[in-house]
Coordinates of C-alpha atoms in Angstrom, one line a residue:
Chain A
M1 CA -6.6 -31.3 44.5
P2 CA -8.9 -30.2 47.3
K3 CA -12.3 -28.8 46.5
V4 CA -13.2 -25.5 48.2
V5 CA -16.6 -23.8 48.4
F6 CA -16.7 -20.1 49.0
I7 CA -20.1 -18.6 49.8
E8 CA -20.3 -14.8 49.4
A9 CA -22.2 -12.7 51.9
N10 CA -25.0 -12.4 49.4
G11 CA -25.2 -16.2 49.1
T12 CA -23.5 -16.7 45.8
V13 CA -21.6 -20.0 45.8
H14 CA -18.2 -20.5 44.2
E15 CA -16.9 -24.0 44.0
V16 CA -13.3 -24.2 43.0
V17 CA -10.6 -26.9 42.8
A18 CA -7.3 -25.8 44.3
S19 CA -3.8 -27.2 44.3
A20 CA -2.7 -28.9 47.5
G21 CA -0.2 -26.7 49.3
T22 CA -1.7 -23.4 48.2
S23 CA -3.6 -21.2 50.7
L24 CA -7.3 -20.7 50.9
M25 CA -6.7 -17.1 49.9
Q26 CA -4.7 -18.0 46.8
A27 CA -7.4 -20.5 45.8
A28 CA -10.0 -17.6 46.0
V29 CA -7.9 -15.0 44.2
S30 CA -6.7 -17.3 41.4
H31 CA -10.3 -18.3 40.8
M32 CA -11.5 -14.7 41.0
V33 CA -13.9 -15.2 43.9
P34 CA -15.3 -11.7 44.7
G35 CA -15.0 -10.7 48.3
I36 CA -11.5 -11.9 49.1
E37 CA -8.9 -9.3 48.3
G38 CA -5.5 -10.5 49.7
D39 CA -3.9 -7.1 49.3
C40 CA -0.6 -8.1 51.0
G41 CA -0.3 -11.2 48.9
G42 CA -0.4 -13.6 51.8
L43 CA 1.9 -12.0 54.4
C44 CA -0.8 -12.0 57.1
A45 CA -0.6 -8.2 57.1
C46 CA -3.8 -6.7 55.7
A47 CA -6.9 -8.5 57.0
T48 CA -8.5 -8.4 53.6
C49 CA -8.9 -12.2 53.2
H50 CA -11.2 -12.6 56.2
V51 CA -13.4 -15.7 56.1
Y52 CA -15.7 -17.6 58.5
V53 CA -14.7 -21.2 58.9
P54 CA -17.5 -23.3 60.3
D55 CA -16.9 -25.2 63.5
E56 CA -16.7 -28.6 61.8
W57 CA -13.8 -27.4 59.7
Q58 CA -12.0 -25.4 62.3
A59 CA -10.6 -28.5 64.0
K60 CA -9.0 -29.6 60.7
C61 CA -7.3 -26.2 60.1
S62 CA -4.1 -25.3 61.8
A63 CA -4.8 -23.0 64.8
A64 CA -4.5 -19.3 64.3
K65 CA -1.2 -17.9 65.5
E66 CA -0.9 -14.8 67.6
L67 CA -0.1 -12.5 64.6
E68 CA -3.2 -13.7 62.7
Q69 CA -5.3 -13.1 65.8
S70 CA -4.1 -9.6 66.2
I71 CA -4.3 -8.7 62.5
L72 CA -8.0 -9.8 62.6
D73 CA -8.5 -6.6 64.7
F74 CA -8.6 -4.8 61.4
A75 CA -11.2 -7.1 59.8
F76 CA -14.9 -6.3 59.8
D77 CA -17.5 -8.3 61.8
V78 CA -15.1 -10.7 63.4
N79 CA -16.4 -13.6 65.4
E80 CA -15.2 -16.9 66.8
N81 CA -15.2 -18.5 63.3
S82 CA -13.1 -15.8 61.8
R83 CA -9.8 -16.7 60.1
L84 CA -7.5 -15.1 57.6
A85 CA -7.7 -17.3 54.5
C86 CA -4.0 -16.7 53.7
Q87 CA -3.1 -18.6 56.9
I88 CA -5.0 -21.8 56.0
E89 CA -3.0 -24.2 53.8
L90 CA -5.1 -26.5 51.7
G91 CA -4.4 -30.2 51.8
D92 CA -6.4 -33.3 51.1
D93 CA -7.7 -33.2 54.7
L94 CA -9.5 -30.0 53.8
D95 CA -11.1 -31.4 50.7
G96 CA -14.6 -30.0 50.6
I97 CA -14.1 -27.2 53.0
T98 CA -16.8 -24.6 52.9
V99 CA -16.2 -21.1 54.1
T100 CA -18.4 -18.0 54.1
L101 CA -17.3 -14.5 53.4
P102 CA -18.0 -11.3 55.3
E103 CA -19.9 -8.4 53.9
R104 CA -16.8 -6.3 53.4
Q105 CA -13.0 -6.6 53.6
Y106 CA -12.4 -2.8 53.5
Chain B
M1 CA 10.9 18.3 75.5
S2 CA 7.5 20.0 75.7
F3 CA 4.9 21.3 73.3
E4 CA 5.1 24.9 74.6
A5 CA 5.5 27.6 72.0
G6 CA 9.0 27.6 70.6
D7 CA 11.2 26.5 67.8
T8 CA 10.3 22.8 68.1
V9 CA 6.6 23.6 67.9
E10 CA 7.1 25.9 65.0
L11 CA 9.1 23.2 63.2
L12 CA 6.4 20.6 63.8
N13 CA 3.8 23.1 62.5
E14 CA 5.8 23.5 59.3
L15 CA 5.8 19.7 58.7
P16 CA 3.8 18.9 55.5
E17 CA 2.6 15.7 57.1
A18 CA -0.1 15.5 59.8
F19 CA 1.4 14.9 63.2
L20 CA 0.1 14.3 66.7
A21 CA 1.5 13.4 70.1
V22 CA -0.6 11.3 72.5
T23 CA 0.1 9.7 75.9
E24 CA 0.0 6.0 76.5
L25 CA -3.4 6.6 78.1
G26 CA -4.8 8.2 75.0
E27 CA -4.6 11.9 75.9
V28 CA -3.8 14.1 73.0
L29 CA -0.8 16.4 73.8
F30 CA -0.2 18.1 70.5
V31 CA -1.5 18.3 67.0
N32 CA 0.3 20.2 64.2
R33 CA -1.1 22.6 61.6
A34 CA -1.3 19.9 58.9
L35 CA -3.4 17.7 61.1
T36 CA -5.9 20.5 61.9
A37 CA -6.1 21.2 58.1
L38 CA -6.7 17.5 57.5
T39 CA -9.4 17.1 60.2
G40 CA -11.0 20.6 60.2
Y41 CA -10.5 20.8 64.0
D42 CA -8.7 23.6 65.8
A43 CA -5.8 22.5 67.9
D44 CA -7.7 23.6 71.0
D45 CA -10.5 21.2 70.1
L46 CA -8.2 18.2 70.4
V47 CA -5.4 18.9 72.9
G48 CA -6.4 17.3 76.2
K49 CA -9.1 15.2 74.6
D50 CA -9.0 11.4 74.2
I51 CA -7.5 10.1 70.9
S52 CA -10.9 8.5 70.2
T53 CA -12.2 11.9 69.2
L54 CA -10.0 11.6 66.1
L55 CA -9.5 7.9 65.8
P56 CA -12.5 6.1 67.3
T57 CA -12.7 2.3 67.6
P58 CA -14.6 1.5 64.4
E59 CA -18.1 0.2 64.8
R60 CA -17.5 -3.2 63.1
R61 CA -13.9 -3.7 63.9
R62 CA -12.1 -4.3 67.2
V63 CA -9.0 -2.1 66.6
Q64 CA -7.9 -0.5 69.9
V65 CA -5.9 2.5 68.6
I66 CA -3.6 3.0 71.5
E67 CA -2.8 -0.7 71.7
W68 CA -1.9 -0.7 68.0
F69 CA 0.2 2.5 68.4
G70 CA 2.3 0.4 70.8
R71 CA 2.8 -2.4 68.3
W72 CA 3.7 0.0 65.5
A73 CA 6.1 1.9 67.8
N74 CA 7.8 -1.3 68.7
D75 CA 8.3 -2.4 65.1
P76 CA 8.3 0.7 63.0
D77 CA 9.8 -0.9 59.9
S78 CA 7.6 -4.0 59.9
E79 CA 6.4 -5.1 56.5
Q80 CA 3.6 -6.9 58.4
L81 CA 2.1 -3.6 59.6
R82 CA 2.5 -1.6 56.5
Y83 CA -0.9 -2.5 55.0
L84 CA -3.1 -1.6 58.0
N85 CA -4.9 1.7 58.0
L86 CA -7.0 3.6 60.5
E87 CA -10.2 5.5 60.1
L88 CA -9.9 9.2 61.0
L89 CA -13.0 11.1 61.9
T90 CA -13.1 14.7 60.8
R91 CA -14.9 17.6 62.6
V92 CA -17.8 17.4 60.1
G93 CA -18.2 13.6 60.7
D94 CA -16.5 12.4 57.5
T95 CA -14.2 9.4 57.6
K96 CA -10.8 9.4 56.0
L97 CA -8.5 6.4 55.7
V98 CA -5.1 7.2 57.1
S99 CA -1.8 5.2 57.2
V100 CA 0.2 5.8 60.3
R101 CA 3.8 5.7 61.4
V102 CA 4.4 5.7 65.1
S103 CA 7.4 6.1 67.4
K104 CA 7.6 6.2 71.2
H105 CA 9.3 9.0 73.1
D106 CA 9.2 10.2 76.7
I107 CA 7.9 13.7 77.0
Q108 CA 8.2 15.3 80.4
D109 CA 8.9 11.8 81.8
K110 CA 5.7 10.4 80.3
P111 CA 5.9 7.8 77.6
C112 CA 4.1 9.2 74.5
F113 CA 3.4 8.1 71.0
L114 CA 4.5 10.4 68.2
V115 CA 2.3 9.7 65.2
V116 CA 2.5 10.8 61.6
L117 CA -0.8 10.3 59.6
R118 CA -1.1 10.3 55.9
D119 CA -4.5 10.5 54.1
V120 CA -4.7 7.5 51.8
T121 CA -8.5 7.7 51.1
T122 CA -8.2 8.6 47.4
Q123 CA -5.4 6.1 46.8
H124 CA -7.4 3.4 48.5
E125 CA -10.6 4.2 46.7
T126 CA -8.8 4.2 43.3
M127 CA -7.1 0.9 44.1
A128 CA -10.4 -0.6 45.2
A129 CA -12.1 0.6 42.0
L130 CA -9.3 -0.8 39.9
R131 CA -9.4 -4.1 41.7
H132 CA -13.1 -4.2 41.2
A133 CA -12.8 -3.5 37.5
Q134 CA -10.0 -6.0 37.2
L135 CA -12.1 -8.7 38.9
V136 CA -15.1 -8.0 36.6
T137 CA -12.8 -8.1 33.5
N138 CA -11.1 -11.3 34.7
R139 CA -14.4 -13.0 35.3
I140 CA -15.5 -12.0 31.8
L141 CA -12.3 -13.3 30.3
A142 CA -12.5 -16.5 32.3
I143 CA -15.9 -17.5 31.0
G144 CA -15.1 -16.4 27.4
E145 CA -16.1 -18.8 24.6
D146 CA -12.7 -18.3 23.0
A147 CA -9.4 -19.3 24.5
I148 CA -7.5 -16.3 25.7
L149 CA -3.8 -16.4 26.4
S150 CA -0.9 -13.9 26.9
V151 CA 2.8 -14.2 26.5
D152 CA 5.6 -11.9 27.8
S153 CA 8.5 -10.6 25.7
E154 CA 10.2 -14.0 26.0
Q155 CA 7.1 -15.7 24.6
K156 CA 6.4 -17.3 27.9
L157 CA 2.8 -17.8 28.9
I158 CA 1.6 -15.4 31.6
Y159 CA -2.2 -15.6 31.2
W160 CA -4.4 -18.6 30.4
N161 CA -8.2 -18.7 30.7
E162 CA -10.5 -21.7 31.3
R163 CA -11.3 -22.2 27.6
A164 CA -7.6 -22.2 26.8
A165 CA -7.2 -25.0 29.4
Q166 CA -10.0 -27.0 27.7
L167 CA -8.7 -26.3 24.2
F168 CA -5.1 -27.3 24.8
G169 CA -5.5 -29.7 27.7
Y170 CA -3.1 -27.9 30.2
S171 CA -4.3 -26.4 33.4
E172 CA -3.3 -22.8 34.3
S173 CA -0.7 -23.9 36.9
E174 CA 0.9 -26.3 34.4
I175 CA 1.3 -23.9 31.5
I176 CA 2.1 -20.5 33.1
G177 CA 5.8 -19.8 32.6
Q178 CA 6.0 -22.3 29.7
P179 CA 7.1 -21.3 26.2
L180 CA 4.4 -20.6 23.7
S181 CA 6.1 -23.1 21.3
R182 CA 4.7 -25.8 23.5
L183 CA 1.3 -25.1 22.0
L184 CA 2.5 -25.1 18.3
P185 CA 3.4 -27.9 15.9
P186 CA 7.1 -28.6 16.0
N187 CA 7.6 -27.6 12.4
M188 CA 5.8 -24.3 12.9
S189 CA 7.2 -23.1 16.1
V190 CA 10.3 -21.4 14.6
D191 CA 8.4 -19.6 11.9
H192 CA 5.7 -18.6 14.4
S193 CA 8.3 -17.3 16.8
D194 CA 9.7 -15.1 14.0
L195 CA 6.1 -13.9 13.2
V196 CA 5.6 -13.0 16.9
T197 CA 8.9 -11.2 17.0
S198 CA 8.0 -9.2 13.9
F199 CA 4.5 -8.4 15.2
T200 CA 6.1 -7.2 18.4
A201 CA 8.5 -4.9 16.6
G202 CA 5.9 -3.7 14.0
K203 CA 3.6 -0.8 14.2
V204 CA 0.3 -2.7 14.0
A205 CA -1.4 -2.9 17.4
S206 CA -3.8 -5.7 16.7
R207 CA -4.6 -8.3 14.0
M208 CA -8.1 -9.6 13.9
M209 CA -9.3 -13.1 13.2
G210 CA -9.2 -14.1 9.6
E211 CA -6.4 -11.7 8.7
R212 CA -3.8 -14.3 9.1
G213 CA -5.6 -17.3 7.8
E214 CA -5.6 -20.7 9.5
I215 CA -3.0 -21.7 12.0
F216 CA -2.6 -24.9 14.0
G217 CA -2.1 -25.5 17.7
V218 CA -1.2 -28.8 19.4
H219 CA -3.2 -30.3 22.2
R220 CA -1.5 -31.9 25.1
D221 CA -2.3 -35.3 23.5
G222 CA -0.5 -34.4 20.3
R223 CA -3.6 -33.7 18.3
R224 CA -3.4 -30.8 15.8
I225 CA -6.1 -28.2 16.2
P226 CA -7.0 -25.8 13.4
L227 CA -7.3 -22.4 14.9
E228 CA -8.1 -18.8 14.1
A229 CA -6.6 -16.1 16.3
S230 CA -6.8 -12.3 16.9
I231 CA -3.7 -10.9 18.6
T232 CA -3.0 -7.6 20.2
K233 CA 0.1 -6.1 21.9
T234 CA 0.5 -3.9 24.9
T235 CA 3.8 -2.3 25.8
I236 CA 4.2 -0.8 29.2
D237 CA 7.5 0.4 30.6
G238 CA 9.3 -1.3 27.7
Q239 CA 7.7 -4.7 28.5
T240 CA 5.5 -6.0 25.7
V241 CA 2.7 -8.4 26.4
L242 CA 1.1 -10.2 23.5
S243 CA -2.4 -11.5 24.0
A244 CA -4.3 -13.8 21.7
Q245 CA -8.0 -14.7 21.4
V246 CA -7.9 -18.2 19.9
R247 CA -10.9 -20.0 18.4
D248 CA -11.0 -23.7 17.6
I249 CA -12.4 -24.0 14.1
T250 CA -12.5 -27.8 14.0
E251 CA -16.3 -27.9 14.1
R252 CA -16.6 -25.1 11.5
K253 CA -14.2 -27.0 9.1
L254 CA -16.2 -30.2 9.6
R255 CA -19.4 -28.2 8.8
E256 CA -17.8 -26.7 5.8
Q257 CA -16.7 -30.1 4.6
A258 CA -20.2 -31.5 5.2
L259 CA -21.6 -28.6 3.2
V260 CA -19.3 -29.2 0.3
A261 CA -20.1 -32.9 0.3
S262 CA -23.8 -32.1 0.5
E263 CA -23.5 -29.7 -2.4
A264 CA -21.6 -32.3 -4.4
R265 CA -24.4 -34.8 -3.8
F266 CA -27.1 -32.3 -4.7
R267 CA -25.1 -31.4 -7.9
A268 CA -24.8 -35.1 -8.8
I269 CA -28.6 -35.6 -8.6
F270 CA -29.5 -32.3 -10.3
E271 CA -26.9 -32.4 -13.1
Y272 CA -27.4 -36.0 -14.0
A273 CA -31.2 -36.2 -13.6
V274 CA -33.1 -37.6 -16.6
E275 CA -35.9 -35.2 -15.8
A276 CA -35.7 -31.6 -16.7
M277 CA -35.5 -29.6 -13.5
V278 CA -35.6 -25.9 -12.7
L279 CA -35.1 -24.5 -9.3
L280 CA -37.1 -21.3 -8.7
S281 CA -37.3 -18.6 -6.1
P282 CA -40.8 -18.1 -4.6
D283 CA -41.5 -15.4 -7.1
G284 CA -40.7 -17.6 -10.0
R285 CA -37.1 -16.4 -10.8
V286 CA -34.8 -19.1 -12.2
L287 CA -32.1 -20.0 -9.7
E288 CA -30.8 -23.2 -11.2
I289 CA -31.4 -25.2 -14.4
N290 CA -30.2 -28.6 -15.1
P291 CA -28.7 -30.0 -18.4
A292 CA -31.9 -32.1 -19.0
A293 CA -33.9 -28.9 -18.9
K294 CA -31.4 -27.1 -21.2
A295 CA -31.8 -30.0 -23.7
L296 CA -35.5 -29.1 -24.0
L297 CA -34.5 -25.5 -24.5
P298 CA -32.2 -25.6 -27.6
D299 CA -31.8 -21.8 -27.7
F300 CA -31.6 -21.5 -23.9
E301 CA -30.6 -18.1 -22.7
A302 CA -30.7 -17.2 -19.0
S303 CA -34.1 -15.7 -18.4
K304 CA -35.4 -14.0 -15.4
Y305 CA -38.7 -15.9 -14.8
F306 CA -39.7 -19.5 -15.3
W307 CA -42.5 -18.5 -17.7
E308 CA -40.1 -16.5 -19.9
L309 CA -38.0 -19.6 -20.7
D310 CA -38.4 -20.5 -24.4
W311 CA -40.1 -23.9 -24.1
W312 CA -42.2 -23.4 -27.3
H313 CA -41.7 -24.6 -30.8
E314 CA -40.6 -21.7 -33.1
Q315 CA -43.6 -22.2 -35.2
A316 CA -46.1 -22.3 -32.3
D317 CA -49.0 -19.9 -32.5
P318 CA -47.9 -16.7 -30.6
Q319 CA -51.3 -16.4 -29.0
V320 CA -51.1 -19.9 -27.7
V321 CA -47.6 -19.2 -26.4
Q322 CA -48.8 -16.1 -24.7
Q323 CA -51.6 -18.0 -23.1
S324 CA -49.3 -20.8 -22.0
R325 CA -46.8 -18.3 -20.4
E326 CA -49.7 -16.7 -18.5
G327 CA -50.8 -20.2 -17.4
L328 CA -47.3 -21.0 -16.1
R329 CA -47.1 -17.7 -14.3
E330 CA -50.4 -18.3 -12.6
S331 CA -49.2 -21.8 -11.7
V332 CA -46.2 -20.4 -9.9
G333 CA -48.5 -18.2 -7.9
R334 CA -50.6 -21.1 -6.9
C335 CA -47.6 -23.1 -6.0
L336 CA -46.4 -20.3 -3.8
A337 CA -49.7 -20.6 -2.0
G338 CA -48.7 -24.3 -1.3
E339 CA -50.4 -26.1 -4.1
V340 CA -48.7 -28.9 -6.0
I341 CA -49.2 -28.1 -9.7
R342 CA -49.4 -30.4 -12.8
V343 CA -50.1 -28.7 -16.0
R344 CA -49.9 -30.0 -19.6
T345 CA -48.7 -27.4 -22.1
H346 CA -48.7 -27.5 -26.0
L347 CA -45.4 -26.4 -27.3
G348 CA -46.5 -26.2 -30.9
G349 CA -46.6 -28.9 -33.5
T350 CA -47.0 -32.3 -31.9
R351 CA -45.0 -31.4 -28.9
E352 CA -46.4 -31.3 -25.4
V353 CA -44.9 -31.0 -22.0
D354 CA -46.1 -32.0 -18.6
F355 CA -45.0 -29.3 -16.1
S356 CA -45.1 -30.1 -12.4
M357 CA -44.3 -27.6 -9.7
L358 CA -43.6 -28.5 -6.1
P359 CA -43.3 -25.9 -3.3
V360 CA -40.4 -26.4 -0.8
N361 CA -41.1 -25.1 2.7
D362 CA -38.7 -24.0 5.5
A363 CA -39.1 -25.0 9.1
D364 CA -41.7 -22.2 9.6
G365 CA -43.8 -23.4 6.6
R366 CA -42.8 -20.6 4.3
V367 CA -42.2 -21.5 0.6
V368 CA -38.5 -20.9 0.0
Y369 CA -38.1 -22.7 -3.3
I370 CA -40.2 -24.1 -6.1
I371 CA -39.0 -27.1 -7.9
A372 CA -40.3 -27.2 -11.5
E373 CA -40.0 -30.4 -13.6
A374 CA -40.8 -30.7 -17.3
R375 CA -41.5 -34.0 -19.0
E376 CA -41.9 -34.0 -22.8
L377 CA -44.6 -36.2 -24.2
N378 CA -44.9 -37.5 -27.7
A379 CA -48.0 -37.1 -29.9
T380 CA -49.8 -40.0 -28.2
G381 CA -49.3 -38.5 -24.8
D382 CA -46.6 -41.0 -23.7
H383 CA -43.4 -40.0 -22.1
A384 CA -40.9 -39.3 -24.8

């Protein structure tokens, strides 16, 4: 049961415990973390679960595929740490992962 | 094909959806009447201009519109691309959110994109407001002091808040989809299921806590939990969802039992005390009187005030009695001011009584009760 820390753009911290095998987006939505929408339900199709994954955790996440990279075009304030949370599957190796959220998803 | 005046152009102008044609390099070739209505531009303002006049690259996003037109055109039915919207800039500088459908077609030997745009601004704002309201509501429910759960028409759990998880010992992922009967004692589940069915079919929308009396739930570890519940039903499109707010009343029952035991102990002391005892309100009204006190009052009748009780011998001098009553009344007043009183009173003949009055304070130091005791003395002044 990996622990995940979401930090909203305003600094509010949400610490949740997720089931292994679920996505980072599902963990946020099921724990009602504001600032992650997940409109498409995890299809990598809407760019509304944009998060910033810090460098130290990037290496432990599976690399972003081409589709995710292109869909990120529609996210706001994208940078080199940007990922779509629906494309990151949680496992014990990501226990303790801390991600920050952008100011807006729409 | 061209966009010179003719039947085709007339047809495109009659389309209810906004439509435009643009080259692969971004030059607008044609806009229809619905698009000019949507944007406030005249067709002449747009034809020959770059598509960025209408669909600029957003300031904080990296969407290259022409590049995305190419992707949409190559995969027009993609589920993947259905959720993406563009920002349309109107003539007066407003931004509208538009969904787009794109196909590719050669016009005068030049590959072009044919684009239908639909304004989804209102729909999007409504959805965003709903999602926001839902998030706020869900967060309130999640931190509720009471357990909240919902079941579908098959009595399978579909909602479960954090307090419910604590109360019953199942996490949300373990319990969602499970039958409600899992939370009920085995001997109750059939009856309860009938009750739920009858509530679903009935005309009452909600039943509040306390209307049904006590029920029992079962914790994961098998422990029975006394509960109180409010239930409500919502039927949408023929599907009924029943929701319950459930409160664990174990603590309350323990407190009630402790109160009953405490009352019994107090009664034992009060009722069987050798001393005559009267419990008074701060203004001297009689609240309780014990049997030993009644024994001193052979003709006891419930009286309003302590000094009105008939302590005196029937042959006592009325003037003395009156003075004694006044004395007791004054003593109650002094006791209310915090003084512990001892006063000896002649009851007539050889009878005398020692009255003592003790103020009882609450946590703030206010007198809430006065305990009056009466001890009868014989003629020599000894305790009778």
